[in-house]
Short mmCIF file of C-alpha atoms and ligand atoms in Angstrom, two decimals:
data_model
loop_
_atom_site.label_atom_id
_atom_site.label_comp_id
_atom_site.label_asym_id
_atom_site.label_seq_id
_atom_site.Cartn_x
_atom_site.Cartn_y
_atom_site.Cartn_z
CA GLY A 1 -4.99 27.56 -9.02
CA ASP A 2 -8.42 26.35 -7.99
CA ALA A 3 -9.13 22.82 -9.20
CA VAL A 4 -12.65 22.72 -7.82
CA PRO A 5 -15.34 23.04 -10.52
CA ALA A 6 -17.53 26.07 -9.80
CA SER A 7 -20.64 23.95 -9.36
CA GLN A 8 -18.96 21.78 -6.71
CA ARG A 9 -17.38 24.53 -4.58
CA GLY A 10 -20.10 24.42 -1.97
CA SER A 11 -19.99 20.69 -1.57
CA TRP A 12 -16.16 20.70 -1.47
CA THR A 13 -16.20 23.28 1.34
CA SER A 14 -18.69 21.27 3.35
CA PHE A 15 -16.69 18.10 2.70
CA LEU A 16 -13.57 19.85 4.08
CA LYS A 17 -15.54 21.00 7.10
CA SER A 18 -16.73 17.49 7.80
CA ILE A 19 -13.14 16.20 7.55
CA ALA A 20 -11.96 18.89 9.96
CA SER A 21 -14.55 18.07 12.58
CA PHE A 22 -14.19 14.34 12.18
CA SER A 23 -11.51 11.88 12.92
CA GLY A 24 -11.49 8.23 12.17
CA ASP A 25 -12.69 6.65 8.99
CA LEU A 26 -12.65 9.23 6.19
CA SER A 27 -13.49 6.63 3.61
CA SER A 28 -17.13 6.69 4.65
CA LEU A 29 -17.63 10.44 4.07
CA THR A 30 -19.42 11.47 0.91
CA ALA A 31 -17.21 13.61 -1.33
CA PRO A 32 -18.06 15.73 -4.39
CA PRO A 33 -17.76 13.98 -7.78
CA PHE A 34 -14.64 15.76 -9.06
CA ILE A 35 -12.48 14.16 -6.35
CA LEU A 36 -13.69 10.56 -6.79
CA SER A 37 -11.34 7.90 -8.09
CA PRO A 38 -12.68 4.87 -9.97
CA THR A 39 -10.15 2.59 -8.23
CA SER A 40 -10.79 0.57 -5.11
CA LEU A 41 -8.21 0.45 -2.31
CA THR A 42 -7.90 -3.30 -2.90
CA GLU A 43 -5.90 -2.46 -6.02
CA PHE A 44 -3.31 -0.43 -4.11
CA PRO A 45 -1.11 -3.35 -2.96
CA ALA A 46 -0.10 -3.74 -6.61
CA TYR A 47 2.07 -0.64 -6.10
CA TRP A 48 4.50 -2.87 -4.22
CA CYS A 49 5.55 -4.53 -7.43
CA GLU A 50 5.33 -2.21 -10.43
CA ARG A 51 9.04 -2.82 -10.94
CA PRO A 52 9.04 -6.61 -10.73
CA ASP A 53 12.69 -6.84 -11.83
CA LEU A 54 13.78 -5.00 -8.71
CA PHE A 55 11.70 -7.35 -6.59
CA ALA A 56 13.27 -10.38 -8.29
CA ALA A 57 16.74 -8.86 -7.89
CA ILE A 58 16.44 -9.37 -4.12
CA ALA A 59 16.75 -13.12 -4.67
CA ASP A 60 19.81 -12.74 -6.88
CA ALA A 61 21.72 -10.52 -4.43
CA LYS A 62 24.64 -11.81 -2.37
CA ASP A 63 24.20 -12.60 1.33
CA GLY A 64 24.61 -9.71 3.75
CA GLU A 65 24.62 -6.02 2.96
CA ASP A 66 24.18 -6.66 -0.75
CA ARG A 67 20.75 -8.18 -0.15
CA THR A 68 19.80 -5.56 2.43
CA LEU A 69 20.52 -2.87 -0.17
CA ALA A 70 18.55 -4.80 -2.82
CA VAL A 71 15.55 -4.83 -0.47
CA LEU A 72 15.95 -1.11 0.21
CA ASN A 73 16.35 -0.41 -3.51
CA TRP A 74 13.11 -2.23 -4.31
CA PHE A 75 11.30 -0.55 -1.39
CA ILE A 76 12.35 2.95 -2.51
CA SER A 77 11.22 2.14 -6.06
CA THR A 78 7.67 1.46 -4.83
CA LEU A 79 7.17 4.84 -3.14
CA LYS A 80 6.66 6.88 -6.30
CA ASP A 81 3.86 4.57 -7.44
CA GLN A 82 2.29 4.28 -3.98
CA TYR A 83 2.19 8.00 -3.28
CA THR A 84 2.33 10.07 -6.48
CA SER A 85 0.79 7.97 -9.24
CA ARG A 86 -2.76 9.31 -8.89
CA ASN A 87 -1.39 12.83 -9.33
CA GLU A 88 0.26 11.70 -12.53
CA SER A 89 -2.66 9.76 -13.93
CA MET A 90 -5.60 11.87 -12.66
CA GLY A 91 -4.10 15.28 -11.90
CA SER A 92 -4.33 15.01 -8.11
CA GLU A 93 -4.79 12.58 -5.27
CA LYS A 94 -8.38 11.30 -5.37
CA LYS A 95 -10.69 9.53 -2.98
CA PRO A 96 -10.47 5.80 -3.66
CA LEU A 97 -13.47 3.48 -3.61
CA ASN A 98 -13.97 2.02 -0.16
CA PRO A 99 -13.75 -1.77 -0.49
CA VAL A 100 -16.48 -4.03 0.85
CA LEU A 101 -15.75 -6.85 3.28
CA GLY A 102 -14.43 -9.83 1.36
CA GLU A 103 -13.60 -7.87 -1.79
CA LEU A 104 -10.91 -9.63 -3.81
CA PHE A 105 -8.32 -8.59 -6.35
CA TYR A 106 -6.03 -11.02 -8.17
CA GLY A 107 -3.35 -10.21 -10.67
CA ASN A 108 0.12 -10.98 -11.89
CA TRP A 109 3.21 -9.71 -13.64
CA PRO A 110 4.32 -12.18 -16.28
CA ASP A 111 7.76 -13.75 -16.41
CA LYS A 112 10.26 -11.79 -18.48
CA ASN A 113 14.04 -12.07 -18.77
CA ASP A 114 14.11 -14.93 -16.27
CA ARG A 115 12.73 -12.85 -13.44
CA GLY A 116 9.87 -15.33 -12.92
CA LEU A 117 6.12 -14.91 -12.61
CA THR A 118 5.00 -12.60 -9.80
CA GLU A 119 1.51 -13.14 -8.39
CA LEU A 120 -0.73 -10.83 -6.38
CA LEU A 121 -3.71 -11.67 -4.18
CA VAL A 122 -5.63 -9.07 -2.18
CA GLU A 123 -8.55 -9.45 0.21
CA GLN A 124 -10.47 -6.80 2.13
CA VAL A 125 -10.40 -8.35 5.59
CA SER A 126 -12.36 -5.64 7.43
CA HIS A 127 -14.82 -3.01 6.29
CA HIS A 128 -15.07 -0.96 9.44
CA PRO A 129 -12.31 0.06 9.90
CA PRO A 130 -11.10 -0.65 6.36
CA ILE A 131 -8.24 -3.19 6.42
CA THR A 132 -6.68 -4.66 3.30
CA ALA A 133 -4.49 -7.79 3.36
CA TYR A 134 -2.28 -8.94 0.49
CA ILE A 135 0.34 -11.38 -0.65
CA ILE A 136 2.79 -10.86 -3.51
CA GLU A 137 4.78 -13.90 -4.45
CA ASN A 138 7.50 -14.78 -6.92
CA LYS A 139 7.72 -18.53 -6.38
CA SER A 140 10.58 -19.21 -8.77
CA LYS A 141 12.73 -16.69 -6.89
CA GLY A 142 11.58 -17.76 -3.42
CA LEU A 143 10.15 -14.32 -2.58
CA ARG A 144 6.99 -13.64 -0.65
CA LEU A 145 5.62 -10.37 0.70
CA VAL A 146 2.64 -10.58 3.07
CA GLY A 147 1.12 -7.50 4.62
CA HIS A 148 -1.94 -5.56 5.66
CA ASN A 149 -2.88 -1.89 5.79
CA ALA A 150 -5.25 0.31 7.68
CA GLN A 151 -5.23 4.03 8.35
CA LYS A 152 -5.95 6.37 11.23
CA THR A 153 -6.67 9.85 9.99
CA SER A 154 -6.77 13.22 11.68
CA PHE A 155 -6.83 16.84 10.56
CA SER A 156 -4.20 19.40 11.43
CA ALA A 157 -3.46 22.89 10.09
CA GLY A 158 -5.37 22.34 6.88
CA SER A 159 -3.86 18.93 6.13
CA ILE A 160 -5.05 15.38 6.56
CA ILE A 161 -2.57 13.36 8.61
CA VAL A 162 -2.67 9.64 7.87
CA LYS A 163 -1.05 7.26 10.28
CA GLN A 164 -0.63 3.94 8.56
CA ILE A 165 -1.40 0.91 10.68
CA GLY A 166 -0.08 -2.45 9.59
CA HIS A 167 3.19 -3.79 8.29
CA ALA A 168 4.58 -6.22 5.76
CA VAL A 169 6.97 -9.14 6.05
CA LEU A 170 9.19 -10.08 3.16
CA THR A 171 10.40 -13.69 3.26
CA VAL A 172 13.36 -14.68 1.13
CA SER A 173 13.79 -18.44 0.79
CA LEU A 174 17.41 -19.01 -0.14
CA PRO A 175 18.64 -21.95 -2.24
CA SER A 176 20.62 -23.09 0.82
CA GLY A 177 17.32 -23.78 2.57
CA THR A 178 17.54 -20.87 5.00
CA LYS A 179 14.87 -18.22 5.20
CA GLU A 180 15.49 -14.55 5.74
CA GLU A 181 12.72 -12.33 7.02
CA TYR A 182 12.46 -8.57 6.68
CA LEU A 183 9.92 -6.54 8.63
CA ILE A 184 8.73 -3.48 6.71
CA THR A 185 6.90 -0.68 8.51
CA LEU A 186 5.02 2.15 6.82
CA PRO A 187 5.54 5.92 6.74
CA ARG A 188 3.14 8.60 7.85
CA LEU A 189 1.35 10.65 5.17
CA ARG A 190 0.30 14.27 5.07
CA ILE A 191 -2.28 15.22 2.46
CA ASP A 192 -1.86 18.86 1.44
CA GLY A 193 -3.44 21.05 -1.23
CA LEU A 194 -6.94 20.34 0.05
CA TRP A 195 -8.15 23.91 0.05
CA TYR A 196 -7.55 24.23 -3.70
CA GLY A 197 -9.07 20.86 -4.46
CA SER A 198 -5.77 19.41 -5.67
CA PRO A 199 -4.61 17.10 -2.91
CA TYR A 200 -1.13 15.54 -2.95
CA ILE A 201 0.80 13.38 -0.53
CA GLU A 202 4.01 14.13 1.32
CA LEU A 203 5.65 11.47 3.46
CA ALA A 204 6.72 12.23 7.02
CA GLU A 205 8.52 10.77 10.00
CA THR A 206 10.16 7.36 9.65
CA SER A 207 9.76 3.80 8.55
CA TYR A 208 11.95 0.72 8.97
CA ILE A 209 13.16 -2.34 7.16
CA ILE A 210 14.57 -4.78 9.70
CA GLY A 211 16.17 -8.10 8.75
CA GLY A 212 19.07 -9.76 6.96
CA GLY A 213 21.43 -8.62 9.71
CA HIS A 214 20.66 -4.93 9.20
CA VAL A 215 18.31 -2.19 10.26
CA SER A 216 17.39 0.40 7.65
CA LEU A 217 15.90 3.54 9.12
CA ILE A 218 14.23 5.71 6.50
CA GLU A 219 13.51 9.32 7.39
CA TYR A 220 11.13 11.34 5.23
CA LYS A 221 11.10 15.10 4.77
CA GLY A 222 9.28 17.50 2.49
CA LYS A 223 10.14 20.88 1.02
CA GLY A 224 12.20 23.10 3.25
CA TYR A 225 13.81 20.33 5.31
CA PHE A 226 17.15 18.57 4.87
CA SER A 227 17.62 18.72 1.13
CA GLY A 228 15.07 21.46 0.66
CA LYS A 229 13.20 19.35 -1.89
CA SER A 230 9.80 17.65 -1.78
CA HIS A 231 9.77 13.89 -1.32
CA SER A 232 13.21 13.75 0.30
CA PHE A 233 14.48 10.83 2.30
CA LYS A 234 17.54 9.69 4.14
CA ALA A 235 18.17 6.01 4.72
CA THR A 236 20.64 4.84 7.35
CA VAL A 237 21.58 1.17 7.09
CA THR A 238 23.19 -0.21 10.24
CA PRO A 239 24.61 -3.73 10.59
CA MET A 240 23.35 -5.60 13.65
CA PRO A 241 26.12 -7.92 14.86
CA GLY A 242 23.63 -9.85 16.97
CA MET A 243 21.58 -10.56 13.85
CA GLY A 244 24.41 -11.77 11.68
CA GLY A 245 25.37 -8.36 10.30
CA GLN A 246 29.13 -7.99 10.23
CA GLY A 247 31.86 -5.99 8.67
CA LYS A 248 31.14 -2.52 7.40
CA LYS A 249 29.89 0.37 9.41
CA GLU A 250 26.74 2.20 8.50
CA THR A 251 25.72 3.16 5.00
CA VAL A 252 23.79 6.36 4.36
CA ILE A 253 21.75 7.20 1.28
CA GLU A 254 20.04 10.50 0.55
CA GLY A 255 17.86 11.81 -2.21
CA THR A 256 14.27 11.98 -3.35
CA TRP A 257 12.13 8.88 -3.45
CA HIS A 258 10.35 9.80 -6.67
CA GLU A 259 13.56 10.56 -8.56
CA LYS A 260 17.15 9.92 -7.57
CA SER A 261 19.20 9.05 -4.55
CA GLN A 262 22.94 8.76 -3.86
CA PHE A 263 25.29 7.17 -1.36
CA VAL A 264 26.60 9.75 1.07
CA LYS A 265 28.44 7.30 3.36
CA GLY A 266 29.69 3.74 3.00
CA GLY A 267 29.51 3.85 -0.79
CA SER A 268 29.65 6.27 -3.68
CA GLY A 269 27.63 7.28 -6.69
CA ASP A 270 23.97 6.73 -7.45
CA PHE A 271 21.90 4.42 -5.32
CA HIS A 272 18.56 4.57 -7.06
CA ASP A 273 17.07 6.27 -10.09
CA VAL A 274 13.35 5.58 -10.38
CA HIS A 275 13.09 4.67 -14.03
CA ALA A 276 10.04 5.71 -15.96
CA VAL A 277 8.99 2.24 -17.03
CA LYS A 278 6.53 0.77 -14.62
CA GLU A 279 4.58 -2.37 -15.25
CA GLN A 280 1.02 -2.29 -14.06
CA VAL A 281 -0.41 -5.52 -12.76
CA SER A 282 -2.53 -7.63 -15.11
CA PRO A 283 -5.81 -8.32 -13.31
CA ILE A 284 -6.94 -11.93 -13.51
CA GLY A 285 -10.13 -13.66 -12.50
CA GLY A 286 -9.79 -15.81 -9.38
CA GLY A 287 -12.44 -18.29 -10.47
CA GLU A 288 -12.14 -21.40 -12.57
CA GLY A 289 -10.93 -20.65 -16.06
CA GLY A 290 -9.92 -17.14 -14.99
CA GLU A 291 -13.50 -15.99 -14.55
CA MET A 292 -14.15 -12.99 -12.29
CA GLY A 293 -16.48 -13.53 -9.35
CA ASP A 294 -19.02 -10.98 -8.10
CA PHE A 295 -16.74 -10.00 -5.23
CA GLU A 296 -13.77 -9.27 -7.41
CA THR A 297 -12.93 -5.58 -7.46
CA ARG A 298 -13.12 -4.90 -11.19
CA LYS A 299 -16.44 -6.71 -11.51
CA LEU A 300 -18.01 -5.47 -8.28
CA TRP A 301 -17.27 -1.80 -8.99
CA ALA A 302 -17.49 -1.95 -12.80
CA LEU A 303 -20.53 0.34 -13.19
CA VAL A 304 -19.45 2.75 -10.45
CA ALA A 305 -16.00 3.05 -12.05
CA LYS A 306 -17.52 3.53 -15.50
CA GLY A 307 -19.84 6.25 -14.17
CA ILE A 308 -16.96 8.09 -12.50
CA ARG A 309 -14.76 7.83 -15.58
CA GLU A 310 -17.47 9.00 -17.95
CA GLY A 311 -18.82 11.74 -15.71
CA ASP A 312 -22.12 9.93 -15.22
CA PHE A 313 -22.24 10.48 -11.47
CA GLU A 314 -25.89 9.64 -11.21
CA THR A 315 -25.29 6.05 -12.31
CA ALA A 316 -22.13 5.91 -10.19
CA SER A 317 -23.90 6.94 -7.01
CA LYS A 318 -26.94 4.77 -7.69
CA GLU A 319 -24.68 1.74 -8.17
CA LYS A 320 -22.59 2.61 -5.13
CA SER A 321 -25.76 2.78 -2.99
CA ARG A 322 -26.87 -0.56 -4.38
CA ILE A 323 -23.57 -2.18 -3.33
CA GLU A 324 -23.66 -0.56 0.10
CA ASN A 325 -27.27 -1.55 0.75
CA GLU A 326 -26.53 -5.08 -0.27
CA GLN A 327 -23.67 -5.10 2.25
CA ARG A 328 -25.87 -3.76 5.04
CA GLN A 329 -28.42 -6.47 4.30
CA ARG A 330 -25.73 -9.16 4.42
CA ARG A 331 -24.52 -7.97 7.82
CA LYS A 332 -28.10 -7.96 9.12
CA ASP A 333 -28.71 -11.47 7.83
CA GLU A 334 -25.50 -12.70 9.40
CA GLN A 335 -26.44 -11.14 12.71
CA ALA A 336 -29.88 -12.72 12.60
CA ALA A 337 -28.36 -16.10 11.77
CA GLY A 338 -25.62 -15.71 14.38
CA THR A 339 -22.89 -16.14 11.80
CA THR A 340 -19.99 -13.95 10.69
CA TRP A 341 -18.37 -13.39 7.32
CA GLU A 342 -15.64 -15.90 6.56
CA LEU A 343 -12.45 -14.65 5.02
CA LYS A 344 -11.27 -16.56 2.01
CA HIS A 345 -7.48 -16.33 2.12
CA PHE A 346 -6.38 -14.85 5.45
CA ALA A 347 -6.76 -15.54 9.16
CA GLN A 348 -6.30 -12.84 11.78
CA LEU A 349 -3.71 -13.36 14.51
CA GLU A 350 -3.71 -11.16 17.63
CA SER A 351 0.05 -10.72 17.53
CA ASP A 352 2.77 -11.27 14.98
CA PRO A 353 5.85 -13.13 16.25
CA VAL A 354 7.98 -11.86 13.34
CA TYR A 355 6.99 -8.26 14.06
CA GLU A 356 7.77 -8.73 17.75
CA ARG A 357 11.14 -10.40 17.20
CA LEU A 358 12.43 -8.00 14.52
CA GLY A 359 10.67 -4.88 15.83
CA LYS A 360 12.50 -5.27 19.14
CA VAL A 361 15.86 -4.86 17.40
CA ALA A 362 15.03 -1.24 16.50
CA LYS A 363 12.70 -0.71 19.46
CA ILE A 364 9.81 0.15 17.19
CA VAL A 365 6.45 1.13 18.65
CA PRO A 366 4.00 -0.40 19.21
CA PRO A 367 5.98 -3.48 20.33
CA THR A 368 3.35 -5.77 18.89
CA GLU A 369 0.73 -5.66 16.16
CA ASP A 370 -1.90 -8.04 14.91
CA THR A 371 -1.46 -9.69 11.56
CA TYR A 372 -3.29 -11.52 8.79
CA VAL A 373 -1.77 -14.88 8.00
CA PHE A 374 -2.08 -16.18 4.45
CA GLN A 375 -3.91 -19.50 4.26
CA GLU A 376 -2.09 -21.82 1.91
CA ASN A 377 -4.99 -22.59 -0.38
CA TRP A 378 -4.24 -20.46 -3.37
CA PRO A 379 -4.39 -20.89 -6.27
CA PRO A 380 -7.13 -23.47 -5.75
CA VAL A 381 -5.97 -26.81 -7.15
CA ALA A 382 -8.29 -28.04 -9.83
C1 0T9 B 1 -2.02 1.87 1.15
C2 0T9 B 1 -1.76 4.52 0.04
C3 0T9 B 1 -2.79 4.30 1.11
C4 0T9 B 1 -3.19 2.82 1.12
C5 0T9 B 1 -4.06 5.17 0.81
C6 0T9 B 1 -5.25 8.04 2.76
C7 0T9 B 1 -5.92 7.45 1.52
C8 0T9 B 1 -6.31 6.00 1.78
C9 0T9 B 1 -5.09 5.10 1.99
C10 0T9 B 1 -2.17 4.66 2.46
C11 0T9 B 1 -1.10 2.11 -0.05
O1 0T9 B 1 0.00 1.23 0.03
C12 0T9 B 1 -0.63 3.55 -0.07
C13 0T9 B 1 -1.79 5.60 -0.79
C14 0T9 B 1 -2.81 6.64 -0.75
C15 0T9 B 1 -3.69 6.63 0.51
C16 0T9 B 1 -4.97 7.42 0.29
C17 0T9 B 1 -4.85 8.89 -0.10
C18 0T9 B 1 -6.21 9.43 0.33
O2 0T9 B 1 -6.53 10.57 0.19
C19 0T9 B 1 -7.03 8.40 1.02
C20 0T9 B 1 -8.04 9.00 2.05
C21 0T9 B 1 -8.90 7.96 2.74
C22 0T9 B 1 -8.99 9.94 1.33
O3 0T9 B 1 -9.58 9.57 0.37
C23 0T9 B 1 -9.12 11.35 1.91
C24 0T9 B 1 -10.10 12.26 1.17
C25 0T9 B 1 -9.69 12.74 -0.19
C26 0T9 B 1 -10.68 13.75 -0.69
C27 0T9 B 1 -8.33 13.34 -0.32
C28 0T9 B 1 -7.85 13.13 -1.69
#
C-alpha cells in the first residue's frame, strides 16, 4: 500500500528525514508535490460549522444540562470534518498551504429552516509561528464562537505529534439578557501512515468544554484502546454546583467521533450520529460589493491552488515563491520604516480572563493563555 508516486519516493524520504530531525514549524518545510493540498489553513475554521443546524440548536436548548449537551453534540459533530475530511476528499491528509500574515477568509452559511445566517471571518494573525484567529457568529440566535489556533509539532516513533495551542470561547446570549460562556480546549493529534505516504490523523489525550454549570471532559483513544476502534472518545459531563450546575450526577457518553455515540450513564440510547450531510461554507468577498481583496485566501492562492489541482507543479511553486518573496520584502520594508503589520480584525491580549476563570474549574494547564480579541468593526458599515 504505497501511496508515494515512484518519481517522488526520494523526495518523500528526505522530507520524512527532515521532519524527524526537526521540531517546530513544519509548515515551512518543502514537501513533494503529491502531498500538497490546495487549501490554506485559514479555511480550516469553517470546519467548526459544517452542521450549522447543530450550532443553532445550542440557542434553542433549555437552560442547564440540556444546553451543555447541545454544545457537546455540536462539538462532536465538528470532529469528523476537522480531522478526517481531507482523507475523504483527497485520499489522505495533505500538507495545507501556509497562510501569510494578514491573510483573510470570509464566508457564511445561509439561513434555512429558521436557523439564521451564520457568518465566518478568519484572519492569519501570525506567520511565524503560524496562528489563525476566527469568529463564527449566528447573530439571530445570539451565538458567537471566537478562537485561535497554533501548533507545536514533534516526531515520535514514526508519527508526527501535534500539540494544539489555542482555545475557543463560545458565548451564548440568552433572551433573558444573561450570557453564558463555554471554554473549549483542543485535542492532541497524532499523524500516522507517513511511511507509506498516506497520512491520517488520530486524536489523543483530552480536551474540555467548560461552562453552563458543567465540565465536559473528552478523552480520545485510537484502535486498540477502550472500545478497540479508531476515533473513539468518552465524554464525562459533570455538574459544577459552584457554577450553577445542579441536580443530576454525571453523564457519560461513549462512541466514535466520526460515526456514532451512545449514553452509557445518566441517559440512554444514541447521543450523536454524524449525519452525512455537511454544508460547506460559501466563501464571500470581504470588500465592498462582495469583491475579494488581494489578501483573501481564495484570491491570494488562486494560481497555486490551480497548479496543485491540475498537476502543474511548476506554476504552483513559481507562484508560491512569488507570494513568499513578496512577504519577505514587506517585512523588510516594515523593518526599515520602523512599522509593524496591523491586524484588521483582531487584537492580541497577553492573557484571557475567560480562559483563566473557566480553566481553573477543571484545573487545566497552562493556567493562562493569550488570546485574540475580535474588534467590533465587521462587517464594515457602508
Ligand atoms: C486547526 C486541523 C489543524 C488546524 C491542522 C497539523 C496540520 C496543521 C494544523 C490542527 C483545525 O481546526 C484542525 C486539522 C489538520 C491539521 C494539519 C494536519 C497536517 O498534517 C498539518 C501539518 C502542519 C503538516 O502539514 C505536516 C506534514 C504533512 C506532510 C502531513 C500530511
